[in-house]
Amino acid sequence: IPKDFFKKLQKCLSKRGSRDNISVSDSEEKRDSIGVKRLSDARDEYTQIKPYAGMPKEVLVLYSSKARYRVPREILFWLTVCCTLALVAVTIAVIALSPKCLSWWQASPVYQIYPRSFKDSDGDGVGDLKGIKEKLDHFEYLNIKSIWISPFYRSPMKDFGYDVEDFRDIDPLFGTMKDFEELLATMHSKGLRLIMDFIPNHTSDRHRWFNLSRTRDPHYEDYYVWTDCKPDGPKPNNWVSIFGNSSWTYDEVRGQCYLHQFLKEQPDLNFRNPDVINEMIDIIHFWLDKGVDGFRMDAVKHMLEAPHMRDEPQVDPNKPPELVTTEWDLHSDYTTSQVGLHDILREFRAQMDIYSQEPGRYRFMVIESYDYEEVYKTMMYYGTKLEKEGDFPFNFYLLDLPQNTSGAWAKHLVHLWMGNMPKGKWPNWVVGNHDRTRISSSAGQLYVRAINMLLLTLPGTATTYYGEEIGMENINVTSASRDPQRSPLQWNANMNAGFNDKTNLTWLPLHPDYETVNVEAQMKDDGSVLAQYRFLNTLRQSELPLNRGWFCYVHTDANVFSYIRELDGLKRAFLIVVNFGKESVVTDLSSVRELPDELKVLMSTNKVNDGKVFPKSRIQTEVGEGLVIQYSTNTRFNPNHPEECYISEKACYLETIGILYKCQ
Ligand code: GLC
Ligand code: MG
């Protein structure tokens, strides 16, 4: 206690006493009368030298009731109350005003692994699940989170896994169920999602159900599509398989023909039988229970056929019927996209949605359907406002880019999707898969980087078929028509390109360019296809205008396709200029007044042009060159050109505090 403490206290009390017109003794007496301890006692206590025991209650009360303590205390109290209420209000407002976060299947490209060809861990020359697990770092490096693995179910491999013998088992070639579970657990621990292939249209002819069906087991009799026919007689109708020739095969055991829209070893299931639908739902549950994050639904448009089984109309009515052997010869009016198909898929989706309710475990559904020019048929897989279906159907239109590499054609193909997609839906882009010639081979190496730039800067989810990230090309084999695009992934310049480092076996030959075109070499070269893929993917994920902003066409000509990605409220925006043509050109964007006069290249597919500054009237691009130009502006392009612009879900940015909010 400071020496003069008590003096000060007394002085203060006596001042107060005189101000209140009462003396100290008066007040002492008053306190006495209400039984309060005498002030003098307190004084005694405080003159004794002993450890400080705190301020006595009386003194405290005396001080704390003074205005200069009471008022600030009350102010602080009410301030705390107000701040708490304000905080609650702000939290509610932020939640109400925040746009939906992008889900995992929107935030990352989907990478397709063809398991035979990704990485062989056991030296048999065929890739396997353990091999995939060994190589998960590749995705960390690329910043890819969603992995679709083509089928690894038990299968006789007539269609390399798309002919399933047991939907609940792993083919020994790829590993065991334990390998699968370990792969999934490791992927999840690394924040990666696993999308499985789901093949509802058909099974293998070795599936238990087919054997029970051909022997007319009462429960399984109608699991497949059977009809009467003679062993050597005419086919039941003119329907043809996707792989060519009649889609009917006579089965000696049952003495009838069964339908197969693919290989004869892939009999079509009968989805008019509710038991078949239930079997499929059980299988969906089986894998969702194991924890898979989604399904790629294979060949769904073939799931139902017209029960009347009439001949399909020929494309060329004058063609002799015996020459009608391919899907291109017929209008597939009775074998694809039948009424009822979407009901089945929506039921599958509803089942998946039950599992999606688990927080952070959204289960994704992507649909495979080639409808070519009938784009409206594809769009139906997005579902309706009232009923969900696929998160998106694959967009295969960019596969046609090589037909006519040009700016105008690129825009045409992009617009086929953007102009037909239902409002508010999420686009996606595919430039290759296990069924199609690699884009690097069909379009030519010259355009590989530009195509990857297009993929990763367009709005929506990019799909990358293994090898596209390094510009892998088709191999030169003729054994089976789809083998050329399925060669082993080129990891390094060592034995078997690092695909199999145990023995000298590879199920398909490697591309001879593997010594230079491989992951390891490209990781060391910051101008490589791989480095550019990684840069663009990382940029896309860190920049709001690229991952969820507006997409606006700004310019198209024979060579160049150019568009803007911007977000309302954010000054930073991106201009993409890609030359898909046949000549180097200078593009004049001086009429685009929303662009600043000078444009600086953030990244060019032609590394020497990184950092170049162009006046907006003279943007130069070489053949196959793509530019990402980052600029800053106060005027957004979309409000002045609404018909040129698309956004899935509008959001605005409040730059002062750095938040995103829902806006109209
Ligand atoms: C899909 C697959 C293809 C397979 C077919 C039959 O189109 O992508 O590889 O052959 O379905 O399952
Ligand atoms: Mg193997």
XYZ file of C-alpha atoms in Angstrom, residues 84-626:
543
model
C -22.373 -9.513 -29.178
C -25.708 -8.823 -30.816
C -24.001 -7.161 -33.743
C -21.704 -10.142 -34.144
C -24.630 -12.532 -34.174
C -26.408 -10.327 -36.711
C -23.322 -10.094 -38.920
C -22.832 -13.864 -38.759
C -26.416 -14.484 -39.805
C -26.122 -11.902 -42.575
C -22.857 -13.371 -43.845
C -24.368 -16.846 -43.928
C -27.481 -15.579 -45.671
C -25.554 -13.482 -48.178
C -22.757 -15.919 -48.951
C -22.968 -17.731 -52.234
C -22.624 -21.509 -52.140
C -19.019 -22.653 -51.936
C -17.760 -24.627 -54.898
C -18.009 -28.345 -54.250
C -14.944 -30.552 -54.716
C -15.989 -31.698 -58.199
C -16.199 -28.058 -59.266
C -12.972 -26.895 -57.685
C -10.572 -29.375 -59.263
C -10.209 -30.993 -62.670
C -11.333 -34.606 -62.923
C -8.360 -36.797 -63.848
C -9.118 -40.070 -65.578
C -6.922 -43.033 -64.737
C -7.069 -46.002 -67.076
C -5.861 -48.507 -64.481
C -4.185 -50.905 -66.927
C -1.906 -48.113 -68.036
C -1.153 -45.877 -65.079
C 1.417 -47.699 -62.972
C 2.249 -51.384 -62.612
C 3.405 -52.264 -59.113
C 3.837 -56.056 -59.425
C 5.682 -56.386 -62.711
C 3.023 -58.237 -64.725
C 2.962 -55.440 -67.276
C -0.541 -54.295 -66.361
C -1.197 -51.322 -64.120
C -2.906 -51.951 -60.779
C -4.400 -50.349 -57.682
C -1.180 -50.508 -55.674
C 0.519 -48.741 -58.562
C -2.012 -45.923 -58.358
C -1.390 -45.633 -54.624
C 2.349 -45.319 -55.233
C 1.802 -42.413 -57.572
C -0.617 -40.217 -55.654
C 2.058 -37.543 -55.308
C 1.513 -36.787 -58.961
C -1.876 -35.302 -58.065
C -0.500 -33.325 -55.209
C 2.053 -31.883 -57.614
C -0.620 -31.017 -60.178
C -3.083 -29.759 -57.573
C -5.721 -32.206 -58.783
C -8.197 -33.581 -56.248
C -10.737 -35.641 -58.200
C -9.699 -38.967 -59.661
C -11.930 -41.111 -61.831
C -10.624 -44.638 -62.235
C -11.939 -46.691 -65.179
C -13.365 -50.074 -64.102
C -11.403 -52.482 -61.932
C -14.262 -54.885 -61.170
C -13.766 -58.603 -61.682
C -13.983 -59.083 -65.412
C -13.013 -61.429 -68.243
C -11.557 -58.264 -69.846
C -13.227 -58.599 -73.223
C -13.791 -54.839 -72.982
C -11.059 -54.313 -70.370
C -13.339 -54.102 -67.386
C -16.445 -52.657 -69.039
C -17.669 -56.255 -69.074
C -18.304 -56.889 -65.403
C -18.444 -60.388 -63.962
C -18.929 -59.303 -60.371
C -19.820 -55.732 -59.397
C -18.734 -56.346 -55.818
C -15.264 -57.690 -56.439
C -11.889 -56.437 -57.670
C -10.216 -58.153 -60.585
C -7.065 -59.968 -59.388
C -5.167 -58.273 -62.209
C -5.714 -54.952 -60.418
C -5.385 -56.254 -56.847
C -7.654 -57.177 -53.979
C -10.470 -55.552 -52.055
C -7.897 -54.765 -49.379
C -5.781 -52.938 -51.973
C -8.845 -50.963 -52.960
C -9.664 -50.050 -49.373
C -6.106 -48.985 -48.743
C -6.050 -46.910 -51.889
C -9.289 -45.169 -50.943
C -8.139 -44.508 -47.379
C -4.821 -43.101 -48.580
C -6.552 -40.942 -51.144
C -8.920 -39.569 -48.534
C -6.057 -38.865 -46.153
C -4.483 -36.783 -48.913
C -7.724 -34.943 -49.635
C -8.263 -36.783 -52.923
C -11.661 -38.054 -54.108
C -12.256 -41.324 -55.882
C -14.847 -41.597 -58.629
C -15.695 -45.114 -59.783
C -16.957 -46.253 -63.123
C -20.482 -47.619 -62.873
C -21.707 -49.768 -65.732
C -25.455 -50.237 -65.564
C -26.282 -51.077 -69.186
C -24.766 -54.532 -69.339
C -22.815 -57.210 -67.533
C -20.297 -59.734 -68.749
C -21.793 -62.924 -70.194
C -19.899 -64.607 -67.355
C -21.898 -62.770 -64.704
C -23.871 -65.077 -62.403
C -27.108 -63.320 -63.371
C -26.621 -64.126 -67.041
C -26.059 -67.787 -66.356
C -29.181 -67.905 -64.218
C -31.098 -66.037 -66.888
C -30.102 -68.287 -69.765
C -31.144 -71.322 -67.680
C -34.459 -69.572 -66.989
C -34.108 -69.379 -63.228
C -37.514 -67.896 -62.313
C -36.044 -64.890 -60.537
C -33.442 -64.094 -63.200
C -35.340 -65.084 -66.322
C -36.085 -61.477 -67.242
C -32.840 -59.870 -66.106
C -31.721 -59.513 -69.730
C -33.448 -58.678 -73.005
C -34.442 -61.944 -74.659
C -36.524 -62.649 -77.708
C -37.303 -65.562 -79.956
C -35.083 -66.291 -82.918
C -33.705 -69.247 -84.834
C -30.054 -70.304 -84.545
C -29.438 -69.690 -88.247
C -32.496 -67.652 -89.039
C -32.900 -63.916 -89.454
C -32.142 -61.614 -86.514
C -35.161 -60.377 -84.544
C -34.737 -56.880 -86.044
C -32.165 -54.563 -87.654
C -30.652 -53.174 -84.455
C -26.869 -52.931 -84.505
C -24.205 -52.947 -81.833
C -21.982 -49.914 -81.167
C -19.091 -52.188 -82.060
C -20.722 -53.124 -85.343
C -23.091 -55.825 -86.719
C -26.282 -57.144 -85.215
C -26.887 -56.543 -81.546
C -28.584 -59.936 -81.267
C -26.829 -63.188 -80.502
C -28.445 -66.602 -80.320
C -27.888 -68.410 -77.041
C -27.937 -72.180 -77.318
C -28.631 -72.775 -73.664
C -31.870 -70.816 -73.640
C -32.687 -71.209 -77.302
C -33.378 -67.490 -77.728
C -31.549 -64.358 -78.810
C -30.250 -61.817 -76.292
C -29.579 -58.154 -76.908
C -26.135 -56.619 -76.609
C -25.629 -53.016 -77.625
C -21.875 -53.515 -77.215
C -19.894 -56.790 -77.495
C -21.732 -60.097 -77.624
C -19.963 -60.824 -74.319
C -21.780 -57.795 -72.833
C -25.488 -58.717 -72.690
C -27.786 -55.747 -72.010
C -29.630 -55.796 -68.712
C -33.397 -55.401 -68.820
C -34.193 -52.166 -66.981
C -37.907 -52.717 -67.462
C -37.541 -55.286 -64.703
C -37.716 -53.516 -61.320
C -35.521 -56.223 -59.786
C -32.690 -55.146 -62.066
C -33.029 -51.548 -60.926
C -32.930 -52.705 -57.320
C -29.846 -54.838 -57.930
C -28.097 -51.774 -59.327
C -29.148 -49.633 -56.398
C -27.735 -52.254 -54.032
C -24.430 -52.084 -55.861
C -24.436 -48.286 -55.632
C -24.970 -48.630 -51.876
C -22.194 -51.208 -51.633
C -19.575 -48.802 -52.994
C -20.944 -45.707 -51.298
C -20.771 -47.597 -48.021
C -17.124 -48.277 -48.762
C -16.724 -44.532 -49.093
C -16.329 -43.802 -52.802
C -16.999 -40.196 -53.700
C -18.901 -40.599 -56.917
C -19.709 -42.490 -60.078
C -19.175 -42.025 -63.754
C -22.275 -43.576 -65.272
C -21.300 -45.543 -68.339
C -23.245 -45.680 -71.597
C -26.537 -44.779 -69.949
C -28.461 -43.846 -73.066
C -28.548 -47.541 -73.991
C -30.224 -48.668 -70.773
C -33.750 -48.973 -72.171
C -35.023 -50.214 -75.515
C -38.453 -49.922 -77.078
C -40.473 -53.000 -76.042
C -42.068 -53.247 -79.512
C -38.616 -54.055 -80.972
C -39.480 -52.628 -84.400
C -36.750 -52.008 -86.986
C -35.022 -48.685 -86.607
C -35.277 -46.307 -89.556
C -32.244 -46.346 -91.827
C -30.314 -43.126 -92.305
C -30.149 -43.972 -96.002
C -33.437 -45.717 -96.803
C -32.000 -47.003 -100.063
C -29.124 -48.868 -98.502
C -29.559 -52.659 -98.809
C -30.464 -53.880 -95.294
C -27.594 -56.370 -95.255
C -25.176 -53.417 -95.465
C -26.696 -51.773 -92.412
C -24.028 -52.746 -89.885
C -22.954 -49.675 -87.910
C -24.660 -47.283 -85.531
C -24.267 -44.577 -88.203
C -26.550 -46.473 -90.561
C -29.572 -46.202 -88.280
C -31.522 -43.597 -86.387
C -31.229 -45.162 -82.962
C -34.800 -44.213 -82.091
C -35.654 -47.462 -80.341
C -32.393 -48.387 -78.653
C -31.283 -45.150 -76.976
C -32.709 -42.355 -74.820
C -36.049 -44.073 -74.244
C -38.743 -42.575 -72.053
C -38.156 -43.688 -68.463
C -34.374 -43.514 -68.661
C -34.161 -40.298 -66.673
C -36.456 -41.679 -63.992
C -33.993 -44.499 -63.379
C -31.011 -42.163 -63.266
C -32.837 -39.803 -60.940
C -33.527 -42.709 -58.651
C -29.796 -43.529 -58.639
C -29.113 -39.899 -57.843
C -31.615 -39.865 -55.010
C -29.805 -42.820 -53.471
C -26.499 -40.999 -53.742
C -27.991 -37.895 -52.195
C -28.814 -39.821 -49.044
C -25.080 -40.339 -48.629
C -24.329 -36.731 -49.569
C -26.076 -35.591 -46.412
C -22.987 -36.539 -44.430
C -21.173 -33.221 -44.016
C -18.311 -32.747 -46.452
C -19.116 -35.985 -48.268
C -20.939 -34.871 -51.394
C -21.293 -37.810 -53.795
C -20.813 -36.803 -57.387
C -22.465 -38.207 -60.508
C -21.191 -37.649 -64.027
C -22.994 -39.107 -67.014
C -21.440 -40.536 -70.141
C -23.630 -40.044 -73.166
C -22.649 -39.225 -76.729
C -25.583 -37.561 -78.413
C -23.596 -35.727 -81.076
C -25.686 -32.992 -82.656
C -28.671 -33.767 -80.428
C -27.227 -31.609 -77.700
C -30.610 -31.132 -76.010
C -30.621 -34.858 -75.237
C -27.322 -34.530 -73.411
C -28.530 -31.524 -71.456
C -31.406 -33.545 -70.016
C -28.913 -35.385 -67.820
C -28.495 -32.187 -65.824
C -31.961 -32.922 -64.415
C -34.640 -30.334 -63.847
C -35.292 -27.598 -61.330
C -37.360 -30.044 -59.342
C -35.329 -33.214 -59.717
C -31.590 -33.654 -59.642
C -29.787 -35.973 -61.977
C -26.132 -35.816 -63.016
C -23.929 -33.049 -61.656
C -23.021 -32.814 -65.296
C -23.067 -34.999 -68.377
C -19.656 -35.161 -70.020
C -19.181 -32.504 -72.655
C -17.437 -34.232 -75.546
C -17.743 -31.445 -78.090
C -14.134 -30.269 -77.798
C -13.067 -33.708 -79.022
C -14.093 -32.349 -82.424
C -11.642 -29.463 -82.248
C -9.121 -31.161 -84.584
C -11.742 -31.369 -87.342
C -11.062 -27.748 -88.115
C -8.551 -26.112 -85.786
C -9.525 -22.453 -85.903
C -10.672 -19.747 -83.530
C -14.177 -19.760 -84.936
C -14.522 -23.542 -84.644
C -13.256 -23.480 -81.047
C -15.842 -20.869 -80.196
C -18.553 -22.801 -82.013
C -17.816 -25.932 -79.974
C -17.604 -24.034 -76.698
C -20.850 -22.298 -77.491
C -22.606 -25.554 -78.300
C -22.371 -26.215 -74.590
C -22.651 -22.729 -73.142
C -25.580 -21.825 -75.376
C -27.548 -24.978 -74.568
C -26.740 -25.638 -70.933
C -29.678 -25.054 -68.584
C -29.328 -21.842 -66.605
C -27.286 -22.070 -63.435
C -25.691 -25.419 -64.295
C -22.002 -26.177 -64.218
C -20.137 -26.798 -67.491
C -17.287 -29.241 -68.114
C -14.836 -30.002 -70.900
C -13.354 -33.233 -72.190
C -10.592 -33.459 -74.794
C -9.769 -37.138 -74.453
C -10.589 -40.490 -72.921
C -9.872 -44.179 -73.368
C -12.277 -44.379 -76.316
C -10.889 -41.511 -78.372
C -7.701 -40.677 -80.240
C -5.491 -38.524 -78.046
C -6.024 -34.852 -78.835
C -2.272 -34.354 -79.233
C -2.382 -36.853 -82.086
C -5.577 -35.649 -83.704
C -4.954 -31.908 -83.336
C -1.162 -32.115 -83.444
C 1.479 -31.289 -80.815
C 1.413 -27.672 -81.926
C -1.945 -27.139 -80.208
C -1.491 -29.253 -77.082
C -0.580 -26.390 -74.765
C -3.294 -24.130 -76.108
C -5.878 -26.878 -75.620
C -4.811 -27.363 -72.002
C -5.046 -23.606 -71.541
C -8.562 -23.627 -72.963
C -9.563 -26.491 -70.660
C -8.253 -24.802 -67.559
C -9.500 -21.271 -68.217
C -13.013 -22.008 -69.462
C -15.723 -21.958 -66.798
C -16.497 -25.346 -65.246
C -14.654 -28.573 -64.595
C -11.806 -29.686 -66.828
C -11.380 -33.398 -67.465
C -7.887 -34.695 -68.078
C -7.224 -38.152 -69.479
C -3.979 -39.523 -68.066
C -1.017 -38.357 -70.134
C -2.652 -35.189 -71.409
C -0.782 -33.261 -68.748
C 2.479 -34.118 -70.534
C 1.135 -34.085 -74.091
C 1.320 -37.855 -74.575
C 0.464 -39.073 -78.064
C -1.215 -42.181 -79.466
C 1.018 -45.142 -80.084
C 1.240 -46.782 -83.441
C -0.475 -50.138 -82.971
C -3.301 -51.616 -84.963
C -4.235 -54.610 -82.786
C -7.457 -53.116 -81.473
C -8.965 -49.825 -82.481
C -8.808 -48.188 -79.074
C -5.380 -49.420 -77.975
C -3.387 -46.500 -79.447
C -4.687 -44.075 -76.798
C -4.162 -46.539 -73.939
C -0.372 -46.892 -73.797
C 1.414 -46.784 -70.422
C 1.898 -43.430 -68.758
C 5.401 -42.102 -69.310
C 6.796 -41.401 -65.867
C 10.508 -41.117 -66.645
C 13.221 -42.032 -69.126
C 14.118 -45.317 -67.383
C 13.112 -48.869 -68.212
C 9.481 -49.039 -69.412
C 9.246 -45.287 -68.780
C 8.955 -46.095 -65.080
C 5.546 -47.727 -65.665
C 6.914 -51.137 -64.730
C 10.355 -51.084 -63.156
C 10.372 -54.781 -62.184
C 10.231 -56.739 -65.440
C 10.324 -55.952 -69.091
C 6.589 -56.354 -69.602
C 4.114 -53.688 -70.660
C 0.672 -54.733 -71.889
C 0.956 -52.233 -74.742
C 4.149 -50.816 -76.178
C 5.333 -47.467 -74.889
C 5.314 -44.450 -77.103
C 8.870 -44.151 -78.432
C 9.017 -40.483 -77.398
C 9.024 -41.452 -73.703
C 12.696 -40.607 -73.254
C 11.915 -36.924 -73.691
C 8.173 -36.797 -73.099
C 7.818 -37.942 -69.498
C 6.700 -36.623 -66.137
C 10.138 -36.493 -64.548
C 11.781 -34.572 -67.389
C 8.900 -32.132 -67.610
C 8.987 -31.461 -63.882
C 12.489 -30.081 -64.366
C 11.499 -27.802 -67.223
C 9.374 -24.826 -66.281
C 8.312 -24.311 -69.884
C 7.017 -27.870 -70.280
C 3.443 -28.936 -70.990
C 3.341 -30.325 -67.445
C 4.633 -27.133 -65.817
C 2.120 -25.073 -67.756
C -0.702 -27.417 -66.833
C 0.274 -27.113 -63.197
C 0.596 -23.351 -63.346
C -2.795 -22.875 -64.990
C -4.543 -25.299 -62.677
C -3.098 -23.611 -59.632
C -3.931 -20.166 -60.979
C -7.458 -21.262 -61.700
C -7.975 -22.524 -58.179
C -6.571 -19.423 -56.554
C -8.336 -16.846 -58.723
C -12.050 -16.241 -58.187
C -12.654 -14.857 -61.702
C -11.299 -18.100 -63.143
C -12.950 -20.545 -60.823
C -16.392 -19.008 -60.565
C -16.528 -15.708 -62.386
C -18.171 -14.571 -65.593
C -17.149 -16.024 -68.910
C -17.544 -13.549 -71.792
C -16.709 -13.901 -75.454
C -14.710 -10.899 -76.633
C -13.329 -11.816 -80.005
C -13.360 -14.650 -82.528
C -11.866 -14.959 -85.995
C -10.388 -17.665 -88.211
C -7.366 -17.932 -85.918
C -8.093 -16.482 -82.535
C -10.631 -17.296 -79.852
C -10.615 -14.804 -77.004
C -12.626 -14.431 -73.828
C -12.685 -12.641 -70.512
C -13.032 -14.076 -67.010
C -14.119 -11.508 -64.461
C -16.046 -11.162 -61.235
C -18.310 -8.280 -60.257
C -16.662 -6.131 -57.640
C -13.163 -7.430 -58.295
C -10.760 -5.248 -60.221
C -8.499 -8.123 -61.189
C -9.650 -9.917 -64.327
C -8.252 -12.170 -67.037
C -8.231 -11.987 -70.783
C -7.461 -15.220 -72.613
C -6.341 -15.107 -76.214
C -5.755 -18.438 -77.942
C -4.603 -18.926 -81.507
C -6.091 -22.183 -82.825
C -5.523 -21.160 -86.422
C -2.936 -21.739 -89.062
C -1.125 -18.394 -88.967
C 0.497 -15.971 -86.554
C -1.727 -12.950 -86.113
C -2.121 -9.615 -84.454
C -5.472 -9.153 -82.740
C -6.936 -5.698 -82.306
C -9.083 -5.381 -79.190
C -9.036 -1.569 -79.134
C -12.816 -1.476 -79.475
C -13.203 -3.341 -76.193
C -13.311 -0.294 -73.990
C -13.479 -2.281 -70.762
C -9.899 -3.408 -71.341
C -6.988 -1.198 -70.289
C -4.767 0.157 -73.073
C -1.792 -1.927 -72.117
C -2.010 -5.644 -71.530
C 0.662 -7.633 -69.799
C 1.016 -11.344 -70.449
C 0.916 -13.323 -67.218
C 1.580 -16.583 -69.008
C 2.126 -17.616 -72.573
C 2.259 -21.195 -73.818
C 5.295 -19.836 -75.624
C 7.444 -19.188 -72.566
C 9.568 -16.410 -74.111
C 6.461 -14.254 -74.260
C 5.759 -14.362 -70.524
C 5.673 -10.826 -69.197
C 5.367 -9.197 -72.618
C 3.283 -6.041 -72.763
C 0.968 -5.473 -75.716
C -1.073 -2.410 -76.582
C -4.635 -3.706 -76.738
C -4.731 -2.873 -80.431
C -1.863 -5.232 -81.212
C -1.955 -8.531 -79.345
C 0.310 -10.931 -81.076
C -0.054 -14.725 -81.061
C 1.793 -17.466 -82.889
C 0.027 -20.561 -84.212
C -0.949 -22.710 -81.243
C -0.055 -19.997 -78.747
C -2.302 -19.119 -75.864
